[in-house]
Short mmCIF file of C-alpha atoms and ligand atoms in Angstrom, two decimals:
data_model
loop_
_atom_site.label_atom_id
_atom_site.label_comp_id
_atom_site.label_asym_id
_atom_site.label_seq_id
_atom_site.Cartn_x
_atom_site.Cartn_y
_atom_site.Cartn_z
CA UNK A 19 0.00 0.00 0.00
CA UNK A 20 0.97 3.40 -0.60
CA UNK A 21 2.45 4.95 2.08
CA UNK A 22 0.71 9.03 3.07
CA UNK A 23 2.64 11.67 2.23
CA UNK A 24 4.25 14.48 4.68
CA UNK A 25 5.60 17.49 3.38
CA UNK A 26 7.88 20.75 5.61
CA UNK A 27 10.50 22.49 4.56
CA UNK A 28 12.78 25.84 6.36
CA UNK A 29 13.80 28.56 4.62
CA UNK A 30 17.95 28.54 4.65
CA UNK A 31 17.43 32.25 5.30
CA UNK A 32 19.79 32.08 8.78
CA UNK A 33 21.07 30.20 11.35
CA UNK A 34 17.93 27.57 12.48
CA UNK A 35 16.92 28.42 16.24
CA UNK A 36 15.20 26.32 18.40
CA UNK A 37 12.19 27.35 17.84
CA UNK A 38 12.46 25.51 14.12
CA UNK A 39 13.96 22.52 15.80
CA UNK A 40 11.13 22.41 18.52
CA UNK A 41 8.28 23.54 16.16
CA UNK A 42 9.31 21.48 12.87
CA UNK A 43 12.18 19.15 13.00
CA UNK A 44 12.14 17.32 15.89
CA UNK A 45 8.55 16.21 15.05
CA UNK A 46 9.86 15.32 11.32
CA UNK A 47 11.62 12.35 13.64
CA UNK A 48 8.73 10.11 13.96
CA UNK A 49 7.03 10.92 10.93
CA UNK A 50 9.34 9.43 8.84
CA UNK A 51 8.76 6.16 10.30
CA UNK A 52 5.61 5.84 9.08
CA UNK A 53 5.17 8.35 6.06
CA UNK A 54 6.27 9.31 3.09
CA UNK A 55 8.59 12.27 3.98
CA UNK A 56 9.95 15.21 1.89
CA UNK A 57 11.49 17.76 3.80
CA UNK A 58 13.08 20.67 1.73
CA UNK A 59 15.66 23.80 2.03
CA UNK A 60 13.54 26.57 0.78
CA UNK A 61 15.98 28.54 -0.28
CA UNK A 62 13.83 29.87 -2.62
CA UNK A 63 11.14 31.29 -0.21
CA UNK A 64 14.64 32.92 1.25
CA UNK A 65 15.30 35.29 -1.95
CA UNK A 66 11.88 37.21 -1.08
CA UNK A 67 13.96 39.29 1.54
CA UNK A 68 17.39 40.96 0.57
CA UNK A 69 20.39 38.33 1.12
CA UNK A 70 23.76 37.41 0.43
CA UNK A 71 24.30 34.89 -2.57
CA UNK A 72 27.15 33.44 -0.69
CA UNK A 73 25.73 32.51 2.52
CA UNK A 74 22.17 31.48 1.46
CA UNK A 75 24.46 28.61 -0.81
CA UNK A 76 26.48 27.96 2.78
CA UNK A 77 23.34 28.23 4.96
CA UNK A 78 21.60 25.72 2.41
CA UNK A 79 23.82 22.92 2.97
CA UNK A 80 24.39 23.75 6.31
CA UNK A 81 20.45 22.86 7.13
CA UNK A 82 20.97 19.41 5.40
CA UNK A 83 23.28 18.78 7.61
CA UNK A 84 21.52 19.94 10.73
CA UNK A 85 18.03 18.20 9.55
CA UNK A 86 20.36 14.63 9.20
CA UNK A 87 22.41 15.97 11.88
CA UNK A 88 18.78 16.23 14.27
CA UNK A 89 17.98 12.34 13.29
CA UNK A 90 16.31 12.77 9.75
CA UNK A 91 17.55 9.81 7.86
CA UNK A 92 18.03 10.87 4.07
CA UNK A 93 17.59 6.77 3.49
CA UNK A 94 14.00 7.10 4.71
CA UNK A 95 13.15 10.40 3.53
CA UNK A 96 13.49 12.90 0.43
CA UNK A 97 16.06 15.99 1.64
CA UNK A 98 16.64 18.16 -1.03
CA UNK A 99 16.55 22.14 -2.26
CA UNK A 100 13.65 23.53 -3.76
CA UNK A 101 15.27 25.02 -6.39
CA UNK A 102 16.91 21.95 -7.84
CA UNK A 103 13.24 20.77 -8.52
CA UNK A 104 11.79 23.17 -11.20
CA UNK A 105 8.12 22.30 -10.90
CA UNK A 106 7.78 24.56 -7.51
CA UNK A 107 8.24 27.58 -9.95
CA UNK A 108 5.91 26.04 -12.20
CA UNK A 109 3.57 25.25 -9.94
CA UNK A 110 3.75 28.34 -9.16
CA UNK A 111 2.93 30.26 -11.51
CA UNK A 112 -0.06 27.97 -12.33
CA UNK A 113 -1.46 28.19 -9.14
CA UNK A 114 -0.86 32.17 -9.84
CA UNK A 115 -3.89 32.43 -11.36
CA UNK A 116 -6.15 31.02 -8.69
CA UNK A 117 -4.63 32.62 -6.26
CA UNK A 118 -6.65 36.36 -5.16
CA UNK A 119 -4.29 39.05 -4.43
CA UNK A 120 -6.56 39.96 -1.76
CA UNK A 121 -6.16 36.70 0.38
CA UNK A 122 -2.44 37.45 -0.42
CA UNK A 123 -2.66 40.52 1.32
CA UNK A 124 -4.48 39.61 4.68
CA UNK A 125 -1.75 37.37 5.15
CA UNK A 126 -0.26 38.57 8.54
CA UNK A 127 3.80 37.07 7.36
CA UNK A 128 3.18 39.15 4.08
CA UNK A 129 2.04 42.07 6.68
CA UNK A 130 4.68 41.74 9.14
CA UNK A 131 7.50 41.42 6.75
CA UNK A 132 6.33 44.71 4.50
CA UNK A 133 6.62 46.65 7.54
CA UNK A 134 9.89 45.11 8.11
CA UNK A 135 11.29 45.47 4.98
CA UNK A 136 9.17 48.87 3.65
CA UNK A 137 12.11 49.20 1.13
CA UNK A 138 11.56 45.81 -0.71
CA UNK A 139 8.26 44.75 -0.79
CA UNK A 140 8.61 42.58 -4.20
CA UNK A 141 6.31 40.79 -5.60
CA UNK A 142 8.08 37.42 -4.44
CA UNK A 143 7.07 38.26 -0.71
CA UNK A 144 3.52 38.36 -1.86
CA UNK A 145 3.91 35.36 -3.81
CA UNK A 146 5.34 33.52 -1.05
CA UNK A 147 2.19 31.31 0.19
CA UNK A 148 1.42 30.51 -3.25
CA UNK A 149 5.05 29.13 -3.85
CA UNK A 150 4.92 27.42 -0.80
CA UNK A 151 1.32 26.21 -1.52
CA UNK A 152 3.25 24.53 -4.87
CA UNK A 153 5.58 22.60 -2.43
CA UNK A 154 3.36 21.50 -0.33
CA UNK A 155 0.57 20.24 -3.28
CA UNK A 156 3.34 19.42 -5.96
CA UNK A 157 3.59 15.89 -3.94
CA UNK A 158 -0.01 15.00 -3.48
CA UNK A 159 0.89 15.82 0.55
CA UNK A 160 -1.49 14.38 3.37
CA UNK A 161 0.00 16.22 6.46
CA UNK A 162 2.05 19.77 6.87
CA UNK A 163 3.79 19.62 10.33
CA UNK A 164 4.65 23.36 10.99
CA UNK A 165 5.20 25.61 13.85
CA UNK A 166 2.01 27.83 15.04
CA UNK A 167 3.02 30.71 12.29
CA UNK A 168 2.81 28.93 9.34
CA UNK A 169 -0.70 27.53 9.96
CA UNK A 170 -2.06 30.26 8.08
CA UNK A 171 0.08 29.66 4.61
CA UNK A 172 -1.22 26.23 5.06
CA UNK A 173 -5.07 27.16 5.12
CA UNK A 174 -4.42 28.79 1.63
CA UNK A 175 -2.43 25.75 0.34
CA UNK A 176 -5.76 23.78 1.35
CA UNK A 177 -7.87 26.89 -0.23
CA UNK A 178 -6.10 26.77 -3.49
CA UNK A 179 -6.39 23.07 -3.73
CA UNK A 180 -9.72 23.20 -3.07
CA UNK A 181 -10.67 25.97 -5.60
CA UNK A 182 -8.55 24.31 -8.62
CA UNK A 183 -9.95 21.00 -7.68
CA UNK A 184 -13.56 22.56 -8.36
CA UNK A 185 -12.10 24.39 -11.49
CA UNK A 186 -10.67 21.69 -12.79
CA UNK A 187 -11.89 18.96 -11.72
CA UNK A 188 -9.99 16.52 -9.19
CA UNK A 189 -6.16 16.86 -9.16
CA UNK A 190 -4.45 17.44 -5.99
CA UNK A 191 -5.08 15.93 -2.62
CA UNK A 192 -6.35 18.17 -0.06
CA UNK A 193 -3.50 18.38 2.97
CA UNK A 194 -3.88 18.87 6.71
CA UNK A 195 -1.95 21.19 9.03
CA UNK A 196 -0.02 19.01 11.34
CA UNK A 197 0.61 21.20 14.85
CA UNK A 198 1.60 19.86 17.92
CA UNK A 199 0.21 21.30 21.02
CA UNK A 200 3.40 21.59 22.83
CA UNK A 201 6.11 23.58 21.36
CA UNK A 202 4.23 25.22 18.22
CA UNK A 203 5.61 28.63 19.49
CA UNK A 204 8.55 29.57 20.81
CA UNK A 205 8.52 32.70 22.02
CA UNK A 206 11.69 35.31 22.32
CA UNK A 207 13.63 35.06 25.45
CA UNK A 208 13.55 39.19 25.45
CA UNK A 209 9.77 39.10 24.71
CA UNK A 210 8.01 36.28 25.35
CA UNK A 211 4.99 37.34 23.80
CA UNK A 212 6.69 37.68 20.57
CA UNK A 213 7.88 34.49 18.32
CA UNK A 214 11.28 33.79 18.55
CA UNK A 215 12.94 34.26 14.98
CA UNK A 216 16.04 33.50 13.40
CA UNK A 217 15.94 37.19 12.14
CA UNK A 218 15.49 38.88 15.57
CA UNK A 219 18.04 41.82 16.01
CA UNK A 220 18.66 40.90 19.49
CA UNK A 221 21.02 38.61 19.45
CA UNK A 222 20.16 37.36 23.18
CA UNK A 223 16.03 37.07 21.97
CA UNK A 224 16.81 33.47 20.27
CA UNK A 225 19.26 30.67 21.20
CA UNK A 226 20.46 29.53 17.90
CA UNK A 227 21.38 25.97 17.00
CA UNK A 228 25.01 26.64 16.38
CA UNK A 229 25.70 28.55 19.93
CA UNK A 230 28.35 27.27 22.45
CA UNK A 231 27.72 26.28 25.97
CA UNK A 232 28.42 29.84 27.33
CA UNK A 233 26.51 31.17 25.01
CA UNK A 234 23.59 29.37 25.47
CA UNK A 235 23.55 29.39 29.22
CA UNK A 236 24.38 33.09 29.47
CA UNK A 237 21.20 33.79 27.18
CA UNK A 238 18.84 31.97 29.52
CA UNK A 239 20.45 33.53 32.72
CA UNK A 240 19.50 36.26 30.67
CA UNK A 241 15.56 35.75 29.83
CA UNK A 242 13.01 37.71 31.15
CA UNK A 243 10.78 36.16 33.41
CA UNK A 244 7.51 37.18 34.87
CA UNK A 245 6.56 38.04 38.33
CA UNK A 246 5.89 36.16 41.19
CA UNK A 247 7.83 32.98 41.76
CA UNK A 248 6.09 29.83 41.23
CA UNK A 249 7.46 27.85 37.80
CA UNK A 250 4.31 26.36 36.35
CA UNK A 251 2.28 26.87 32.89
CA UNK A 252 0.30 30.22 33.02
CA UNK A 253 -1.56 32.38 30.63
CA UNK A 254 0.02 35.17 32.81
CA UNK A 255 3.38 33.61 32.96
CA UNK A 256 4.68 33.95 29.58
CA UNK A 257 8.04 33.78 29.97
CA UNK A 258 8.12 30.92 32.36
CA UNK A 259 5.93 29.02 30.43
CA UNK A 260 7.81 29.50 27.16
CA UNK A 261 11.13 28.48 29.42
CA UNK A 262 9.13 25.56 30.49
CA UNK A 263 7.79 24.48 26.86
CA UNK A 264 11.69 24.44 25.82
CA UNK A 265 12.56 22.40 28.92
CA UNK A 266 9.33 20.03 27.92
CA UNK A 267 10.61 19.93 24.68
CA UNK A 268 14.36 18.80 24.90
CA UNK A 269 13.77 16.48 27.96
CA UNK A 270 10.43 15.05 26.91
CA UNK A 271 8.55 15.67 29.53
CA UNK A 272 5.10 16.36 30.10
CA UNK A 273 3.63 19.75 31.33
CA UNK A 274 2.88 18.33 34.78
CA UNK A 275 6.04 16.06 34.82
CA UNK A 276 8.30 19.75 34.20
CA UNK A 277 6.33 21.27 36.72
CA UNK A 278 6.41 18.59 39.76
CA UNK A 279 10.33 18.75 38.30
CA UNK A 280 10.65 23.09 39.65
CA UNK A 281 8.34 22.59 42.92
CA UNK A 282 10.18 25.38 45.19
CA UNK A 283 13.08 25.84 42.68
CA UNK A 284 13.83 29.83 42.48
CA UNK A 285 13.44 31.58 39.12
CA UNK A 286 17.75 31.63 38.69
CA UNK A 287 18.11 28.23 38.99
CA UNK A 288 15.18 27.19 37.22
CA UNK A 289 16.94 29.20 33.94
CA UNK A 290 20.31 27.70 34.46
CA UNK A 291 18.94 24.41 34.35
CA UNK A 292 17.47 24.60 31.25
CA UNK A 293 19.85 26.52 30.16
CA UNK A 294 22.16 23.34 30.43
CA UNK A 295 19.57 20.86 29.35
CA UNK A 296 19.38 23.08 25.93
CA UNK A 297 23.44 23.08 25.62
CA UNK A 298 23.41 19.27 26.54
CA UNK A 299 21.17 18.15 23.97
CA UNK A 300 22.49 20.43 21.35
CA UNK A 301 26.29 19.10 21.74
CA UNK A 302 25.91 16.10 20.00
CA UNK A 303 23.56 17.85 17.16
CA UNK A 304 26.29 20.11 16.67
CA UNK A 305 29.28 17.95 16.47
CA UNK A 306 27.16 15.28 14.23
CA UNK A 307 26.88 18.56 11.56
CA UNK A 308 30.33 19.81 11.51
CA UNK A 309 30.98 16.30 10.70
CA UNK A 310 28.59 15.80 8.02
CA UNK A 311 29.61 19.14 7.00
CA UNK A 312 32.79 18.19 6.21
CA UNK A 313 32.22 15.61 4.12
CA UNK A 314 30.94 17.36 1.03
CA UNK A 315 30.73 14.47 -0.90
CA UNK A 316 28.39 12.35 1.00
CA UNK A 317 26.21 15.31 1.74
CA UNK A 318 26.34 16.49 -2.56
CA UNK A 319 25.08 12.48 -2.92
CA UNK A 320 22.50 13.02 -0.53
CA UNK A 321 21.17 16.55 -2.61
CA UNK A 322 21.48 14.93 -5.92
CA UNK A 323 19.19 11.36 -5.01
CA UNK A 324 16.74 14.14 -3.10
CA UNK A 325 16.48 16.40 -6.22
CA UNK A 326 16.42 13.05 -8.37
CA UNK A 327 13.33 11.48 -6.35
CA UNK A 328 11.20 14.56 -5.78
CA UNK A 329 11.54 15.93 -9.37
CA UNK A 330 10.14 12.72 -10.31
CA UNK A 331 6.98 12.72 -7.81
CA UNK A 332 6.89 16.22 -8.80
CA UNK A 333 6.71 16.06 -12.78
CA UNK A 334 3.19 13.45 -11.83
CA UNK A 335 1.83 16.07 -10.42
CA UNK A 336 2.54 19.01 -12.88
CA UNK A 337 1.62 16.69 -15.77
CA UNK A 338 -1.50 16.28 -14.62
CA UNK A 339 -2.25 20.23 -13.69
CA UNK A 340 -0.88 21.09 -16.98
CA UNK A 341 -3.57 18.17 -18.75
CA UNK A 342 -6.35 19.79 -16.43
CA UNK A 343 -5.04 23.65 -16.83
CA UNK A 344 -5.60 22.87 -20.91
CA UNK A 345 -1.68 23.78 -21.92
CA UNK A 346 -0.66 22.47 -24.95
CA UNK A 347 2.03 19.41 -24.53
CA UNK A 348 2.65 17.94 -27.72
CA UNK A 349 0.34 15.78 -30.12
P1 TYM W 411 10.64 28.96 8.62
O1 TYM W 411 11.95 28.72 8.00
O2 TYM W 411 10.30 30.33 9.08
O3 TYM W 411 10.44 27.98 9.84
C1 TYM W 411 10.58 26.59 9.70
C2 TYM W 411 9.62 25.86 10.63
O4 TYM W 411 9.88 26.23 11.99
C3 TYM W 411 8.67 26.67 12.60
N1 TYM W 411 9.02 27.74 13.54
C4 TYM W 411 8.69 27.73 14.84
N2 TYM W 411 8.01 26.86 15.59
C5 TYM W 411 7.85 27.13 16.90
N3 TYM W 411 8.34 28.26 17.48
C6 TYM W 411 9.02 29.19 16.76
N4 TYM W 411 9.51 30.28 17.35
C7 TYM W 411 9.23 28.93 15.37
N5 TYM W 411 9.86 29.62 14.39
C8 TYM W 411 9.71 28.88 13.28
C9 TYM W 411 7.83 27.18 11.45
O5 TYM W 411 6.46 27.21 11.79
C10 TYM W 411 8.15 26.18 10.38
O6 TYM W 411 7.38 25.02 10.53
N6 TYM W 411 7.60 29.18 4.73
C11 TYM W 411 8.21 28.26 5.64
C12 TYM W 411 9.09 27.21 4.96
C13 TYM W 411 8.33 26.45 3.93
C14 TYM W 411 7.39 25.42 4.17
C15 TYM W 411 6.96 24.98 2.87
C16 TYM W 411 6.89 24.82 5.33
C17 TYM W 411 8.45 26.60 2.59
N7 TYM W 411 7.62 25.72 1.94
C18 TYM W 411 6.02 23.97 2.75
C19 TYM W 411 5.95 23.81 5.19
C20 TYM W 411 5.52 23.40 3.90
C21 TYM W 411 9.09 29.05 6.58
O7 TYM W 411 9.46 30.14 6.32
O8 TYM W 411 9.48 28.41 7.67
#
């Protein structure tokens, strides 16, 4: 039988915090037990803001390394970069024309990022759900596991495979969002009502995959916390909680498990402890990817059988929308 399909992909557009590993990649882990998995570099979602040519091609083989590096086995699953697979442009631009500017435009990433970038608001920024929408229908996906804040981009995915399925008739499954309750959004150690992001200018907001010990440890001494002192999960205890989820999330424990865990402990210890339970379990991600890093041909092998497999799932898929769309492909 067939095996369902999942589909997630970052964008290679900095250094991966933990908020991406917590959100998306550790959940990839089991998932590609059971499913069909592609996970992709998106580099070219990462164009849509302005970037250096150089590092997005470091930063794109870098995440390879970290996604194998985090447990995702390239045997069981298809890792490879969108751009090396031609039908997400052409998918693109097909699904272009079902796509309403207007829905474009209530999208709150599309809002947030033109008043980030008021200098640059290109068209490719606007475009951006529908290009990801072409990932994620390009492979006939069943599930989407992503982070809180792309929930949204996945509702129009679903919208626009609706609508062209009632267009033209049936031609792409219909995917799900995938979000796990715990975890789906990590929130800035500076501002813990605010999502932590790789692009943050605050350097001590996000705790980046990459950081050293010190680092790490010196940016959760370093959190803000709330008042009063008990360390438990609280709508009015946003930093705590967050500090908790990321604790939950790298020990696997359960909400009350974590919280039985700080009975009585003080808000300075409670940080320094998961402070070292973050640096702990990222050691061993982070040696794993310098090593894989280094060895450029095993990691170029891994690309090319990626590109290889999805190009084929995804030319099924565009030859079909191109039979349904009416273009023209020979006699
Ligand atoms: P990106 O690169 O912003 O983030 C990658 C994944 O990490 C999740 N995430 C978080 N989860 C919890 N807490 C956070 N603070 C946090 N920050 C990020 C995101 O929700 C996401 O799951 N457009 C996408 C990449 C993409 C994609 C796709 C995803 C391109 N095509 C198709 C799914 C399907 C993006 O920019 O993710």
């Amino acid at each position: 039988m067939e095996r369902n399909v999942v589909y997630s992909a970052v964008q290679p557009s900095g250094i991966p915090t933990i908020g991406n590993y917590i959100g998306s990649v550790r959940n990839w882990l089991a998932l590609q037990e059971e499913y069909a998995c592609y996970f992709a570099m998106a580099n070219m979602h990462a164009i849509t803001v302005r970037h250096d040519p150089a590092l997005l091609r470091r930063r794109t083989l870098e995440l390879c390394a970290l996604y194998i590096a985090c447990g995702i086995d390239p045997e069981k699953c298809t890792l490879y970069v969108q751009s090396q697979v031609p039908q997400h442009a052409e998918l693109c631009w097909t699904l272009n024309s079902v796509a309403y500017v207007g829905e474009m435009e209530r999208m709150t990433q599309f809002k947030d990022k033109s008043r980030k970038h008021e200098d640059n608001i290109n068209m490719g920024l606007m475009d951006y759900p529908v290009l990801m929408a072409a990932d994620i229908l390009l492979y006939q996906t069943d599930l989407v596991p992503v982070g809180q804040d792309q929930t949204q981009h996945v509702e129009i995915a679903r919208d626009i495979a609706i609508r062209f399925n009632n267009r033209y008739g049936e031609t792409f499954r219909v995917p799900k969002t995938l979000v796990y309750k715990q975890g789906a959004k990590i929130c800035s150690l500076q501002d813990p009502t605010k999502k932590m992001s790789k692009s943050d200018e605050n350097p001590n907001a996000c705790v980046f995959m990459t950081d050293d010990r010190d680092t790490i440890i010196r940016k959760f001494k370093r959190a803000v916390t709330d008042s009063g002192s008990e360390i438990n999960f609280s709508e009015d205890k946003p930093g705590i909680s967050n500090l908790l989820s990321i604790y939950c999330a790298f020990k696997n424990r359960t909400a009350e498990e974590a919280e039985r865990e700080f009975e009585g402990m003080g808000y300075g210890d409670f940080k320094l402890c998961v402070g070292e339970t973050v640096a702990d379990a990222l050691a061993p991600v982070q040696a794993e990817q310098t090593r894989i890093l280094a060895d450029k041909e095993y990691l170029s092998g891994v690309l090319a059988r990626g590109a290889e497999q999805a190009f084929r799932a995804a030319r099924k898929t565009l030859d079909k929308v191109y039979r349904k769309i009416g273009f023209y492909r020979g006699e």
